[in-house]
Structure formats: C-alpha cells, structure tokens
C-alpha cells in the first residue's frame, strides 16, 4: 500500500501533472492581470453602491429608536452614521433597496469570474514573502470569505430560504462590515496596479503575474470571456428586476419570489409578504369584536372599525417595498391619519412617536416603533381600505399601518394597539 501511495505522489509531482501550488497547473489563456483588473473595477463600483444602499436599508428600520426595531444589538460604533429616516420621497426605500438587491444579483457572475481569475494566487507558495505580501494575502482571505458569505446570505434571503443559523439581520450586517474592511484594504493595495495596467495596455508575459506560463490552446478570447460574464449579468437582471414592478414586467422575474403573475384579482390582488394564515391571525379576532386601542395622555381609547370609518378619511398613493427587494407600484390606501389618532390619544399638537402592535402573536416585527416625523406625515395612515375596497385579511384587515418610504415590515398589518409617546 505504501508503495502505491508513493507512486501516486510521484505522478502528482511529475512535470506532466503539476500541483495546484505550481503555476503550470492553471493553464487557461484567459487569465491575466488586465482581465482581472476590468472585473475588479466593476466590482469596486458595484460593491461600493451595495455597501451604501445596505447601510441605508439598515437606517430605514430606525434601529436606534426602540429595542423592537433593533435587530443588531451591540453594534456599538458601527451605528455611527444612523439618522432619522425621512418620509420623502415616498418611493425612497423602494429605490434604495431595489437597487441594493438587484445589483447584488447582477454582480454574481462578475464576482465568480473575479474569484476564478485570481484562484492561482490562493494556492501560491510561500504564503507570505514579506509583511506587505502577508497583509495582501490576509485581506484576500477575508475578502473572498466575506464576499461569499454576504452574497450567499443575501441570495438566500431574497429566495426566502433561511438556512443560515441565527437571524439574517445581524449576520448580514456584521458580515458586511468585515467584508468591506477587507475590500477597502485590498482596494488600497491593488487599485493603483489595476489602473496602471488598464492605462498602459497589456503587460508582457513575463510581467503578467496571473498569466499561465504554459497556457492551453484558447477556446475564447479575453474579450469573449468578458462578454460571457456581461451576458450572465444581463440575464440575471432581466429575470429578476421585474419583481419591483407591476404588470407584464413582473412576469419576467422568473428567478425571484414575487415574480410571475399577481397573487389575485381585484383591488387587493397585489403582492403579499405574509398571509393571515401564516401569521396565525384568528379570524374571530378580526370580526365585530375587534377594537383598536389608543394609548396616550388621554388614557385608553377603544375604537371599532365602524367608528374609525366614521372619522375623516384620507387617501395616499404609496408602494410596499420589502427587504427582499420586491415592491409594488403605488396603491391607493384610504383610512385615518396617524396624527389624527394621536390627537385622540391626547397629542393634539406635535404628536410624538408611536409603538404599533399587531394581533400577530409572535415573529419579528409584530411590534414596531415609528418616529414622530412618520406619525406627523399627512400620508401616514391607519389604512382601512385599498384601491376602493376594504382590506383583505391577507393585506391586514381590519386595519394596517401604511407609512411613506418605510420598509414593508414597518407597515404593520392587523393592528390592535397604538401607544403614542416618547420611545
């Protein structure tokens, strides 16, 4: 047995079959510093936009407002940039999160091609030739691991497949900071070289550290390989971006949930994040016995749906936009302004924030906190109907909150209690 193992090892070390640690093992003629530099610059621009829009998405939850909104406890200095999320323009979150998710999907072929182009360097020996080289290798390890972690968890969240341990929010948030730190370090080390390569043209074979010393016969040019990567990104764009629109374009979103046909017909026949059955909403609690409880300086005020309908009704055209990147076009909501309900609760002028509670018994965001600017906005409603019809059970009957520019989960359905006051 020993002799056979030694013979097999000798064959692996023979000139005809080099090891992955040897440059001759990687024979694709496509690899080269110019090919990698082009992909790197695309990722530089795209990843920067991803990081910024991701931070904006985090801020949109107002995690510094109340513990019910904070899904990343212990963030410390990483929350330095948080600000009061605005209510205008009303399509703000729809835009920022749509760009974040769509761009993340589109960049997948670019990321995979970039990793393929530099894979020989992951096996290069010795592991570190100098302190600078050691820093570069460490940033590369964190960069590759962080990129794969962020893209995989993001794609799983888009597909509603929560296979990772723990909550998506802290995993993706903290992972983004680790990844971006490595990305920034790697960019500082490699960007000057990438710009130099693109400015001066193709390097010689001797100076191209990524080119194979004995390349195989080419089957595609480097331009052709870049075209394949671009075509892959275009295909993902075409088959995913439609989930952020209504009509025929949504039917093209074949690779993501909320694509295809609308879930129903009529005024309530638009996309639903969570059905009443999935949320465990007892139908008996949404019937005639349902009451909305307002809490504030005026004490507790209990209102039936009929009493709410008797109040002054207002309309607002607002979309629903969720963290998974899907959204609806503007729907016409009708109901009572939150600031009018705050006045009933004892805040006739300058209403503060509000804690919104749902009939939903458990699960994330069954309770959310809204800022005072969200309560005061004239478009913020306790909606009782949509598109000229009463809300369906799946859209939050008997009442739901709808707030401009807020993430979908902040627009609580099946509302049972509103507590106005400092949060």
Coordinates of C-alpha atoms in Angstrom, one line a residue:
X1 CA 0.0 0.0 0.0
X2 CA 2.9 2.4 0.9
X3 CA 4.5 1.8 -2.5
X4 CA 1.3 2.6 -4.3
X5 CA 0.8 5.8 -2.4
X6 CA 4.4 6.8 -3.1
X7 CA 3.9 6.0 -6.8
X8 CA 0.7 8.1 -6.9
X9 CA 2.5 11.0 -5.1
X10 CA 5.3 10.8 -7.6
X11 CA 2.9 11.0 -10.5
X12 CA 1.3 14.1 -9.0
X13 CA 4.7 15.8 -8.7
X14 CA 5.7 14.8 -12.2
X15 CA 6.1 17.5 -14.9
X16 CA 3.1 16.2 -16.7
X17 CA 0.7 16.7 -13.8
X18 CA 1.7 19.7 -11.6
X19 CA 0.2 20.5 -8.2
X20 CA -2.2 23.5 -7.7
X21 CA 0.6 25.3 -5.9
X22 CA 2.6 25.3 -9.2
X23 CA 1.9 28.0 -11.8
X24 CA 1.7 25.4 -14.6
X25 CA -1.3 23.8 -13.1
X26 CA -3.5 26.8 -14.1
X27 CA -3.4 26.8 -17.9
X28 CA -6.3 28.9 -19.1
X29 CA -5.1 31.6 -21.5
X30 CA -7.9 33.9 -20.4
X31 CA -6.3 34.6 -17.0
X32 CA -4.3 37.8 -16.8
X33 CA -3.9 41.0 -14.9
X34 CA -5.9 43.1 -17.4
X35 CA -8.8 40.6 -17.4
X36 CA -8.8 40.7 -13.6
X37 CA -8.4 44.5 -13.5
X38 CA -11.5 45.0 -15.6
X39 CA -13.6 42.8 -13.3
X40 CA -12.1 44.4 -10.2
X41 CA -13.1 47.9 -11.3
X42 CA -16.6 46.7 -12.0
X43 CA -16.8 45.2 -8.5
X44 CA -15.2 48.3 -7.0
X45 CA -18.0 50.5 -8.3
X46 CA -20.8 47.9 -7.7
X47 CA -19.7 46.9 -4.2
X48 CA -19.5 50.5 -3.1
X49 CA -23.1 51.0 -4.2
X50 CA -24.1 47.8 -2.4
X51 CA -22.5 48.8 0.8
X52 CA -24.0 52.3 0.8
X53 CA -27.5 51.1 -0.1
X54 CA -27.2 48.3 2.5
X55 CA -26.4 50.9 5.2
X56 CA -29.4 53.0 4.1
X57 CA -31.6 49.9 4.4
X58 CA -30.4 49.4 7.9
X59 CA -31.1 53.0 8.8
X60 CA -34.6 52.8 7.4
X61 CA -35.6 50.5 10.2
X62 CA -34.8 53.2 12.8
X63 CA -32.9 50.7 14.9
X64 CA -31.8 53.4 17.4
X65 CA -35.4 54.4 18.1
X66 CA -36.5 51.4 20.2
X67 CA -35.5 47.9 21.0
X68 CA -38.3 46.4 19.0
X69 CA -36.7 47.9 15.8
X70 CA -33.1 46.9 16.7
X71 CA -32.1 43.6 15.2
X72 CA -28.4 44.2 15.6
X73 CA -27.8 44.6 19.4
X74 CA -24.3 45.5 20.5
X75 CA -23.5 47.3 17.2
X76 CA -21.6 50.0 19.1
X77 CA -19.6 52.3 16.8
X78 CA -20.9 50.5 13.7
X79 CA -24.1 52.5 14.1
X80 CA -22.2 55.8 14.0
X81 CA -24.0 57.0 10.8
X82 CA -27.6 56.4 11.8
X83 CA -30.0 59.2 11.2
X84 CA -33.8 59.8 11.4
X85 CA -35.2 58.1 8.4
X86 CA -37.2 60.5 6.3
X87 CA -40.7 60.0 4.9
X88 CA -40.0 61.6 1.5
X89 CA -39.8 61.0 -1.3
X90 CA -42.4 58.3 -0.7
X91 CA -40.6 55.8 -3.0
X92 CA -37.2 56.2 -1.3
X93 CA -36.9 52.8 0.3
X94 CA -38.4 51.2 -2.9
X95 CA -35.5 52.7 -4.8
X96 CA -32.6 52.1 -2.4
X97 CA -33.5 48.5 -1.5
X98 CA -34.4 47.7 -5.1
X99 CA -31.0 48.9 -6.3
X100 CA -29.3 47.0 -3.5
X101 CA -30.9 43.6 -4.2
X102 CA -30.9 43.9 -8.0
X103 CA -27.3 45.0 -8.1
X104 CA -26.3 42.2 -5.8
X105 CA -27.9 39.6 -8.1
X106 CA -26.4 41.2 -11.2
X107 CA -22.9 41.2 -9.7
X108 CA -22.8 37.4 -9.0
X109 CA -21.3 36.5 -12.4
X110 CA -18.7 39.2 -12.0
X111 CA -17.8 38.1 -8.6
X112 CA -17.5 34.4 -9.7
X113 CA -15.3 35.4 -12.7
X114 CA -13.1 37.6 -10.5
X115 CA -12.6 34.7 -8.0
X116 CA -11.8 32.3 -10.8
X117 CA -9.3 34.8 -12.3
X118 CA -7.3 35.0 -9.1
X119 CA -7.6 31.5 -7.8
X120 CA -4.0 30.6 -8.6
X121 CA -2.9 33.2 -6.1
X122 CA -4.8 31.4 -3.3
X123 CA -2.5 28.4 -3.8
X124 CA 0.7 30.3 -4.3
X125 CA 3.7 29.4 -2.2
X126 CA 5.2 30.6 0.0
X127 CA 2.2 32.0 1.8
X128 CA 3.9 35.3 2.6
X129 CA 7.1 36.7 1.1
X130 CA 7.1 39.9 3.1
X131 CA 4.9 41.9 5.6
X132 CA 3.2 43.7 2.7
X133 CA 2.5 40.4 0.9
X134 CA 1.2 38.8 4.2
X135 CA -1.2 41.8 4.5
X136 CA -2.3 41.3 1.0
X137 CA -3.0 37.6 1.5
X138 CA -4.9 38.2 4.7
X139 CA -7.1 40.8 3.0
X140 CA -7.6 38.4 0.2
X141 CA -8.7 35.6 2.5
X142 CA -11.1 37.9 4.4
X143 CA -12.3 39.4 1.1
X144 CA -13.1 36.1 -0.6
X145 CA -14.7 34.6 2.6
X146 CA -16.6 37.8 3.3
X147 CA -17.8 38.2 -0.3
X148 CA -19.1 34.6 -0.5
X149 CA -20.8 35.0 2.9
X150 CA -22.5 38.3 2.0
X151 CA -23.7 37.1 -1.4
X152 CA -24.9 33.7 -0.2
X153 CA -26.8 35.0 2.8
X154 CA -28.2 37.8 0.6
X155 CA -29.4 35.5 -2.1
X156 CA -30.9 33.1 0.4
X157 CA -32.8 36.0 2.0
X158 CA -34.1 37.0 -1.4
X159 CA -35.3 33.5 -2.0
X160 CA -36.9 33.3 1.5
X161 CA -34.6 30.4 2.3
X162 CA -33.4 30.9 5.8
X163 CA -30.9 28.1 6.0
X164 CA -28.2 30.1 7.9
X165 CA -28.0 29.9 11.7
X166 CA -29.5 32.9 13.5
X167 CA -31.2 36.0 12.2
X168 CA -30.4 37.3 8.8
X169 CA -30.2 40.9 10.0
X170 CA -27.2 40.7 12.4
X171 CA -25.4 38.1 10.2
X172 CA -25.6 40.2 7.1
X173 CA -24.9 43.5 8.9
X174 CA -21.8 42.4 10.8
X175 CA -20.6 40.3 7.8
X176 CA -20.9 43.4 5.6
X177 CA -18.5 45.4 7.9
X178 CA -15.9 42.6 7.9
X179 CA -16.2 42.2 4.1
X180 CA -16.0 45.9 3.4
X181 CA -13.0 46.4 5.7
X182 CA -11.1 43.7 3.7
X183 CA -12.5 45.1 0.5
X184 CA -11.1 48.6 1.4
X185 CA -7.7 47.2 2.3
X186 CA -7.5 45.1 -0.8
X187 CA -8.6 48.1 -3.0
X188 CA -5.9 50.3 -1.5
X189 CA -3.3 47.7 -2.3
X190 CA -4.4 46.7 -5.8
X191 CA -6.2 49.7 -7.3
X192 CA -3.1 51.6 -8.4
X193 CA -1.9 48.4 -10.1
X194 CA -5.2 47.9 -11.8
X195 CA -5.4 51.5 -13.1
X196 CA -1.8 51.2 -14.3
X197 CA -2.5 48.0 -16.2
X198 CA -5.6 49.5 -17.9
X199 CA -3.8 52.7 -18.7
X200 CA -0.7 51.2 -20.2
X201 CA -2.3 48.3 -22.0
X202 CA -1.4 44.6 -22.0
X203 CA 1.6 43.6 -19.9
X204 CA 4.3 41.3 -21.3
X205 CA 4.1 37.6 -20.4
X206 CA 7.0 38.0 -18.0
X207 CA 5.3 40.8 -16.0
X208 CA 1.8 39.3 -16.0
X209 CA 1.6 37.5 -12.7
X210 CA -1.7 35.9 -13.4
X211 CA -1.0 34.6 -16.9
X212 CA -0.2 30.9 -17.2
X213 CA 3.5 30.1 -18.0
X214 CA 2.3 27.4 -20.4
X215 CA -1.3 28.3 -21.5
X216 CA -3.5 25.8 -23.2
X217 CA -5.0 26.4 -26.7
X218 CA -7.5 29.3 -26.4
X219 CA -11.2 28.5 -26.9
X220 CA -12.4 32.0 -26.2
X221 CA -10.7 35.4 -26.1
X222 CA -10.5 37.6 -23.1
X223 CA -13.0 39.9 -24.6
X224 CA -15.2 37.0 -25.3
X225 CA -14.9 35.9 -21.7
X226 CA -15.9 39.4 -20.5
X227 CA -18.8 39.3 -22.9
X228 CA -19.9 35.9 -21.4
X229 CA -19.8 37.5 -17.9
X230 CA -21.7 40.5 -19.1
X231 CA -24.3 38.3 -20.7
X232 CA -24.8 36.4 -17.5
X233 CA -25.3 39.6 -15.5
X234 CA -27.8 40.8 -18.2
X235 CA -29.7 37.6 -18.0
X236 CA -29.9 37.8 -14.2
X237 CA -31.1 41.5 -14.5
X238 CA -33.8 40.6 -17.0
X239 CA -35.1 37.7 -14.9
X240 CA -35.1 39.4 -11.5
X241 CA -35.7 43.2 -11.8
X242 CA -39.4 42.7 -12.7
X243 CA -40.3 41.9 -9.1
X244 CA -40.0 45.6 -8.3
X245 CA -42.7 46.5 -10.9
X246 CA -46.3 45.6 -11.7
X247 CA -47.8 44.4 -14.9
X248 CA -46.1 42.4 -17.7
X249 CA -42.6 43.2 -16.4
X250 CA -43.2 41.4 -13.1
X251 CA -43.8 38.2 -15.1
X252 CA -40.2 38.3 -16.3
X253 CA -38.9 37.9 -12.7
X254 CA -38.6 34.1 -13.0
X255 CA -35.7 33.7 -10.6
X256 CA -37.1 35.5 -7.5
X257 CA -40.2 35.3 -5.3
X258 CA -42.9 37.9 -6.0
X259 CA -42.3 37.4 -9.7
X260 CA -44.7 35.9 -12.2
X261 CA -48.4 36.7 -12.1
X262 CA -50.1 38.7 -9.3
X263 CA -51.4 36.6 -6.5
X264 CA -55.0 37.5 -7.1
X265 CA -57.6 39.6 -8.9
X266 CA -59.3 42.9 -8.0
X267 CA -58.3 45.8 -5.7
X268 CA -56.5 43.5 -3.2
X269 CA -54.8 41.4 -5.9
X270 CA -51.2 42.6 -5.4
X271 CA -48.2 41.1 -3.7
X272 CA -48.4 39.9 -0.1
X273 CA -45.4 39.4 2.2
X274 CA -47.2 37.3 4.8
X275 CA -50.7 35.8 4.7
X276 CA -53.1 35.9 7.7
X277 CA -52.9 32.2 7.9
X278 CA -49.1 32.1 8.0
X279 CA -49.1 34.8 10.7
X280 CA -51.6 32.8 12.7
X281 CA -54.3 35.5 12.8
X282 CA -57.5 34.1 14.3
X283 CA -60.4 35.2 12.1
X284 CA -62.6 35.6 15.3
X285 CA -60.3 38.4 16.5
X286 CA -60.7 40.4 13.3
X287 CA -64.5 40.4 13.3
X288 CA -67.1 42.5 15.1
X289 CA -65.3 42.1 18.4
X290 CA -62.1 43.8 17.1
X291 CA -61.2 47.1 18.7
X292 CA -58.3 49.4 18.1
X293 CA -56.8 50.6 21.4
X294 CA -55.2 54.1 21.5
X295 CA -52.9 54.9 24.5
X296 CA -51.7 58.3 25.4
X297 CA -52.3 61.2 27.9
X298 CA -56.0 60.9 27.3
X299 CA -55.9 57.3 28.7
X300 CA -57.1 54.3 26.7
X301 CA -59.5 54.9 23.8
X302 CA -61.1 51.9 22.2
X303 CA -62.5 52.3 18.6
X304 CA -64.4 49.8 16.5
X305 CA -63.9 49.6 12.8
X306 CA -67.2 51.4 12.2
X307 CA -66.1 54.3 14.4
X308 CA -62.8 54.5 12.5
X309 CA -64.7 54.6 9.2
X310 CA -66.9 57.4 10.6
X311 CA -63.8 59.6 11.1
X312 CA -62.5 61.8 8.4
X313 CA -60.9 59.6 5.8
X314 CA -57.8 60.4 3.8
X315 CA -56.1 58.8 0.8
X316 CA -52.5 58.2 0.0
X317 CA -50.8 56.6 -3.0
X318 CA -47.9 54.5 -1.6
X319 CA -46.0 51.4 -2.6
X320 CA -45.0 48.4 -0.4
X321 CA -41.3 47.7 -0.6
X322 CA -39.6 44.9 1.3
X323 CA -36.0 44.0 2.3
X324 CA -36.0 41.1 -0.2
X325 CA -36.0 43.7 -2.9
X326 CA -39.6 43.2 -4.3
X327 CA -42.1 46.0 -4.3
X328 CA -45.5 47.1 -5.6
X329 CA -46.4 50.2 -7.6
X330 CA -48.3 52.9 -5.7
X331 CA -51.6 51.5 -4.3
X332 CA -54.4 53.8 -3.2
X333 CA -54.8 53.5 0.5
X334 CA -57.7 55.1 2.5
X335 CA -58.1 55.5 6.2
X336 CA -57.4 57.7 9.2
X337 CA -54.2 59.8 9.5
X338 CA -51.9 58.6 12.3
X339 CA -51.6 62.2 13.5
X340 CA -55.5 62.4 13.9
X341 CA -55.4 59.2 16.1
X342 CA -52.5 60.8 18.1
X343 CA -54.8 63.8 18.8
X344 CA -57.5 61.4 20.1
X345 CA -54.9 59.9 22.3
X346 CA -54.0 63.2 23.9
X347 CA -51.5 64.8 21.5
X348 CA -53.4 67.4 19.5
X349 CA -50.2 69.3 18.6
X350 CA -46.8 67.9 17.6
X351 CA -47.5 64.2 18.1
X352 CA -44.6 62.0 19.2
X353 CA -43.6 58.5 18.0
X354 CA -45.8 55.5 18.3
X355 CA -45.5 51.9 19.2
X356 CA -47.6 49.8 16.8
X357 CA -48.7 46.3 18.0
X358 CA -50.3 43.6 15.8
X359 CA -52.7 40.8 16.5
X360 CA -49.9 38.6 15.4
X361 CA -48.7 36.6 18.4
X362 CA -45.0 36.1 17.6
X363 CA -42.4 36.6 15.0
X364 CA -40.1 39.5 14.1
X365 CA -41.7 43.0 13.7
X366 CA -45.1 42.0 15.3
X367 CA -44.4 45.3 17.1
X368 CA -42.6 48.3 15.5
X369 CA -41.8 51.8 16.6
X370 CA -42.4 54.8 14.2
X371 CA -40.7 58.2 14.6
X372 CA -42.5 61.4 15.2
X373 CA -41.9 62.6 11.7
X374 CA -43.5 59.4 10.4
X375 CA -46.6 59.9 12.6
X376 CA -46.9 63.6 11.6
X377 CA -46.6 63.0 7.8
X378 CA -50.0 63.5 6.2
X379 CA -49.5 60.4 4.1
X380 CA -49.1 58.1 7.1
X381 CA -52.4 56.3 7.6
X382 CA -54.1 53.6 9.6
X383 CA -55.5 52.2 6.4
X384 CA -58.9 50.5 6.4
X385 CA -59.1 50.0 2.6
X386 CA -57.1 49.9 -0.6
X387 CA -57.9 50.7 -4.2
X388 CA -61.5 51.5 -3.3
X389 CA -62.2 48.3 -1.4
X390 CA -61.9 47.1 2.2
X391 CA -58.6 45.4 3.1
X392 CA -58.5 41.7 2.6
X393 CA -57.4 39.5 5.5
X394 CA -54.0 39.0 3.9
X395 CA -53.5 42.7 3.5
X396 CA -54.2 43.4 7.1
X397 CA -58.0 43.6 7.7
X398 CA -59.4 45.2 9.8
X399 CA -56.6 47.8 9.9
X400 CA -53.0 48.3 9.0
X401 CA -50.4 51.0 9.1
X402 CA -49.0 52.4 5.8
X403 CA -46.1 54.9 6.0
X404 CA -44.3 56.6 3.1
X405 CA -40.7 55.4 2.5
X406 CA -40.8 52.8 5.2
X407 CA -39.7 49.1 4.8
X408 CA -42.6 46.8 4.3
X409 CA -42.3 45.2 7.7
X410 CA -42.7 48.6 9.3
X411 CA -46.2 48.8 7.7
X412 CA -47.8 46.6 10.4
X413 CA -50.8 44.6 9.5
X414 CA -53.7 43.5 11.8
X415 CA -53.1 46.4 14.1
X416 CA -54.6 46.1 17.6
X417 CA -52.9 48.8 19.7
X418 CA -51.2 52.2 19.1
X419 CA -49.2 53.6 22.1
X420 CA -48.2 57.3 21.5
X421 CA -45.4 58.8 23.5
X422 CA -41.7 59.1 23.8
X423 CA -40.0 55.8 22.8

